[in-house]
Amino acid sequence: MYSIGVDLGGTKILTGVLDEQGTLHHTLEVPTMATDGPDAVIHRIRGTVDQMLHRVGHANVIGIGIGAPGPLNPHTGTVLGPPNLPGWDHIPLRDKLHEVYGLPVYLENDANAAAIAEHRFGAGQGSRQMVYITVSTGIGGGVVVDGQVRQGAAGGFAEIGHMIVDPAGARCHCGNRGCLEAVASGTAIARMASEAFRRDLTAEQVAELAARGDKKARQVLDTAFSYLGIGLVNIVNLYDPDLIVIGGGVARIGPPLFDALHEAVLHNYFRQSYGMDVPIVPAHLGTKAGVIGAAALPWLACRTAVDSHPC
Ligand SMILES: [Zn+2]
């Protein structure tokens, strides 16, 4: 048996077929073309799902999981209007796909989906209390406790990117000041560097310059990493995790980032009294984490199902 996962992003839709052991059998990527609006995007999602069903056979599929940008409500299966999906104002994506295919459909925040994937099949295997953080153009996260991703009352949980780490810091697109995402994401690194160098630079270019010993670039990274460290200390104090997994493009900077984060957590004076070190490790599944996690949703529902689930 198989499940189908859809990783719906602002720029691309990645759809794949997963078996229960976590092996991805087929994948298909198409551009989202988000400006066309929800109907056109859902039509493209269906195009990819149709192809997957054709490949493995409808009768062999237990369900469809979708990872989508927040805000969304996983309980009602509704996408609530993410900034990178224009026109998606309370779109019942789960029900729309269920009506077409007659299969169980699950919707989850994309960062939560990636957290599930890393926990089940990636860097977080065996962890009982795992925090996953993705640092790329934005910052997101998920908390997995005893194999289940934590969900809040309104479906929003672990919005780590909008934790305020500097009330006098840069304005976030959410309206607040000094959100972790506004001061430590790849976008924030690029912005700070462009101000310091007076030319446009990507976060990747900043990392390259810093690796070659450029002091200004290193300073920009140090600033971003120190904010990430503050965020991490808050997370450790809140969740008491046994493992922190860091994914996203910025994690590819590698040792300079992980050393800075270890240092920050090591100097977390409250936590020190427990005499425990929290491992901080890179994610394993890369850009496939989202689609694998989305496809894992029907399997997770299977394991907890009490009704007549097709699996
Ligand atoms: Zn914010």
XYZ file of C-alpha atoms and ligand atoms in Angstrom:
312
model
C 0.000 0.000 0.000
C 1.007 3.608 -0.599
C 0.146 7.122 0.439
C 0.361 10.295 -1.620
C 2.012 13.415 -0.241
C 1.709 16.942 -1.603
C 4.130 19.663 -0.510
C 2.377 22.863 -1.544
C 4.742 25.834 -1.565
C 4.572 29.395 -2.826
C 6.736 28.578 -5.855
C 6.417 24.829 -6.436
C 4.208 21.819 -5.773
C 6.115 18.616 -4.990
C 4.014 15.448 -4.992
C 5.212 11.943 -4.199
C 4.246 8.382 -3.362
C 5.419 6.893 -0.057
C 5.272 3.378 1.372
C 4.900 2.632 5.080
C 8.679 2.244 5.531
C 9.212 5.823 4.388
C 10.575 5.125 0.920
C 9.597 7.723 -1.653
C 8.794 5.890 -4.910
C 7.780 8.586 -7.382
C 7.956 12.363 -7.257
C 6.674 15.068 -9.537
C 7.342 18.787 -9.287
C 5.297 21.488 -10.987
C 5.338 25.273 -10.552
C 2.633 26.609 -8.209
C 2.027 29.797 -10.221
C 0.361 31.098 -7.075
C -0.772 34.371 -8.633
C -3.327 32.414 -10.718
C -5.353 31.927 -7.523
C -6.613 28.895 -5.590
C -8.762 27.242 -8.294
C -5.879 27.081 -10.774
C -3.428 25.892 -8.092
C -5.830 23.165 -6.900
C -6.218 22.099 -10.528
C -2.418 21.710 -10.747
C -2.325 19.781 -7.460
C -4.967 17.423 -8.881
C -2.884 16.985 -12.028
C 0.034 15.685 -9.938
C -2.187 13.483 -7.728
C -3.854 11.999 -10.833
C -0.450 10.990 -12.182
C 0.535 9.339 -8.901
C -2.774 7.432 -8.731
C -2.247 6.311 -12.306
C 1.208 4.980 -11.451
C 0.365 2.978 -8.325
C -3.372 2.367 -8.787
C -6.169 4.045 -6.830
C -6.961 0.822 -4.921
C -3.407 0.731 -3.514
C -3.563 4.223 -1.984
C -4.648 4.655 1.645
C -4.923 8.440 1.598
C -3.508 11.825 0.663
C -1.548 14.164 2.936
C -0.928 17.825 2.165
C 1.666 20.096 3.709
C 0.803 23.746 3.093
C 2.054 27.119 4.339
C 0.325 28.514 7.417
C -1.885 29.891 8.693
C -4.155 26.900 8.293
C -6.425 24.760 10.438
C -5.538 21.054 10.313
C -8.693 20.141 12.260
C -11.014 21.568 9.593
C -8.609 21.070 6.672
C -8.833 24.744 5.750
C -6.070 26.998 4.394
C -6.566 30.401 6.001
C -4.658 32.829 3.777
C -0.868 32.352 3.701
C 1.064 35.437 2.495
C 2.667 33.422 -0.344
C -0.648 32.002 -1.666
C -2.683 35.033 -2.761
C -6.466 34.594 -2.696
C -6.453 31.560 -0.387
C -8.957 32.971 2.067
C -10.457 30.066 4.045
C -10.120 27.459 1.283
C -11.361 23.987 2.373
C -8.544 22.184 0.562
C -9.008 18.880 2.417
C -12.698 18.569 1.531
C -12.163 19.685 -2.056
C -9.683 16.834 -2.660
C -11.729 14.315 -0.678
C -14.760 15.045 -2.887
C -12.728 14.322 -6.015
C -10.894 11.168 -4.921
C -13.034 9.667 -2.168
C -9.863 9.021 -0.160
C -9.065 10.273 3.361
C -7.222 13.598 3.034
C -5.128 15.269 5.755
C -3.828 18.841 5.881
C -0.901 19.974 8.003
C 1.351 23.006 8.306
C 4.428 22.503 6.077
C 6.940 22.897 8.920
C 4.984 20.399 11.033
C 4.992 17.985 8.084
C 8.787 18.316 7.793
C 9.076 17.766 11.568
C 7.049 14.546 11.269
C 9.264 13.358 8.411
C 12.501 14.037 10.298
C 11.106 12.302 13.374
C 9.886 9.179 11.604
C 12.503 8.744 8.896
C 15.294 11.307 9.394
C 17.528 12.879 12.033
C 14.945 12.650 14.818
C 14.325 8.892 14.884
C 13.994 7.622 18.452
C 13.532 11.071 19.988
C 10.668 11.382 22.488
C 10.571 15.172 22.620
C 11.917 16.634 19.391
C 11.933 20.241 18.278
C 12.404 20.826 14.552
C 13.323 24.249 13.212
C 13.661 25.178 9.571
C 15.681 28.289 8.787
C 15.397 29.349 5.161
C 13.648 32.369 3.609
C 11.425 32.207 6.701
C 11.657 30.338 9.991
C 9.196 27.628 10.979
C 9.098 24.726 13.331
C 7.295 21.805 14.804
C 7.326 19.905 18.086
C 6.948 16.121 18.058
C 6.089 14.498 21.385
C 5.825 10.696 21.619
C 5.497 10.446 17.849
C 2.721 13.026 17.528
C 3.139 16.563 16.257
C 1.722 19.041 18.763
C -1.322 20.979 17.552
C -2.877 23.973 19.252
C -6.525 24.888 19.782
C -6.760 26.828 16.527
C -4.344 24.530 14.718
C -1.403 26.910 15.076
C 1.469 25.578 17.105
C 5.195 26.210 17.455
C 5.228 29.383 15.367
C 8.891 29.613 16.276
C 9.543 32.158 13.527
C 7.293 34.666 15.230
C 8.830 34.370 18.679
C 9.939 37.910 19.548
C 13.662 37.963 20.337
C 14.299 41.724 19.979
C 11.395 44.141 20.609
C 13.441 46.938 18.994
C 14.400 44.753 16.028
C 13.378 44.799 12.381
C 9.682 44.773 11.466
C 8.294 41.334 10.572
C 5.753 40.863 7.756
C 3.310 39.710 10.476
C 3.322 43.244 11.915
C 5.378 42.637 15.066
C 8.933 43.783 15.630
C 11.964 41.557 16.172
C 10.385 38.196 15.357
C 13.052 35.498 14.987
C 12.155 35.281 11.286
C 12.707 39.041 10.826
C 16.211 39.022 12.352
C 17.675 35.556 11.736
C 16.189 33.985 8.565
C 17.995 33.727 5.247
C 16.018 36.785 4.151
C 17.180 38.692 7.248
C 20.821 37.683 6.658
C 20.571 38.901 3.048
C 18.985 42.186 4.178
C 21.585 42.891 6.880
C 24.427 42.053 4.465
C 23.002 44.218 1.705
C 22.908 47.135 4.178
C 26.473 46.471 5.382
C 27.983 45.941 1.895
C 25.722 48.411 0.067
C 25.005 45.808 -2.628
C 22.594 42.910 -2.976
C 23.844 39.665 -1.457
C 22.128 36.345 -0.800
C 22.517 34.497 2.508
C 24.549 31.886 0.632
C 26.975 34.549 -0.654
C 27.305 35.953 2.873
C 28.207 32.469 4.144
C 30.821 32.092 1.379
C 32.355 35.496 2.193
C 32.422 34.653 5.907
C 34.082 31.290 5.177
C 36.808 33.161 3.274
C 37.413 35.337 6.353
C 35.459 38.488 5.457
C 34.918 40.312 8.762
C 31.754 42.179 7.744
C 30.100 38.978 6.510
C 31.092 37.166 9.674
C 29.575 39.985 11.739
C 26.262 39.669 9.893
C 26.198 35.916 10.490
C 27.186 36.390 14.152
C 24.226 38.757 14.616
C 21.772 36.315 13.003
C 23.216 33.338 14.876
C 23.063 35.143 18.222
C 19.336 35.781 17.657
C 18.866 32.129 16.707
C 20.697 31.248 19.922
C 18.265 33.374 21.959
C 15.365 31.671 20.206
C 16.853 28.261 20.893
C 17.383 28.985 24.594
C 13.726 30.029 24.856
C 12.679 26.849 23.075
C 14.811 24.670 25.345
C 13.313 26.338 28.417
C 9.772 25.939 27.085
C 9.835 22.427 25.663
C 12.726 20.658 27.428
C 13.472 18.680 24.233
C 15.819 15.670 24.059
C 16.796 16.674 20.514
C 16.787 19.772 18.310
C 16.884 19.234 14.535
C 17.722 22.182 12.289
C 16.781 22.144 8.601
C 16.383 24.674 5.799
C 18.907 26.381 3.550
C 20.643 28.319 6.333
C 21.452 25.015 8.125
C 23.734 24.207 5.182
C 26.151 26.840 6.553
C 27.088 23.958 8.850
C 29.624 24.082 11.714
C 29.727 27.898 12.186
C 25.946 27.836 12.789
C 25.826 24.683 14.889
C 28.835 25.761 17.005
C 27.150 29.120 17.730
C 23.891 27.391 18.688
C 25.663 24.839 20.916
C 27.460 27.711 22.631
C 24.190 29.572 23.224
C 22.436 26.547 24.668
C 25.491 25.670 26.774
C 25.297 29.127 28.358
C 21.602 28.731 29.091
C 22.004 29.216 32.823
C 18.597 27.917 33.801
C 18.995 24.705 31.870
C 22.524 24.198 33.203
C 21.076 23.303 36.603
C 19.710 20.109 35.008
C 23.264 19.190 34.030
C 22.101 18.038 30.594
C 23.253 18.972 27.137
C 20.686 19.059 24.312
C 21.995 17.666 21.025
C 21.473 20.051 18.084
C 21.775 18.181 14.793
C 21.252 18.924 11.087
C 18.132 17.584 9.353
C 18.642 14.551 7.087
C 15.876 14.694 4.499
C 16.671 18.045 2.854
C 14.088 19.464 0.475
C 12.145 16.140 0.476
C 11.169 16.474 4.174
C 7.940 18.339 3.353
C 6.573 15.820 0.847
C 7.636 12.816 2.952
C 5.982 14.321 6.044
C 2.792 15.113 4.131
C 2.656 11.554 2.812
C 3.278 10.235 6.339
C 0.015 11.821 7.566
C -2.301 9.046 6.270
C 0.016 6.412 7.781
C -0.029 8.189 11.154
C -3.832 8.382 10.987
C -3.842 4.624 10.249
C -1.930 3.860 13.404
C -4.344 5.811 15.574
C -7.531 4.967 13.633
C -10.445 3.515 15.534
C -12.914 3.642 12.624
C -12.937 1.642 9.399
C -9.910 3.237 7.819
C -8.954 1.748 4.434
C -5.579 0.640 5.813
Zn 6.421 37.855 12.893
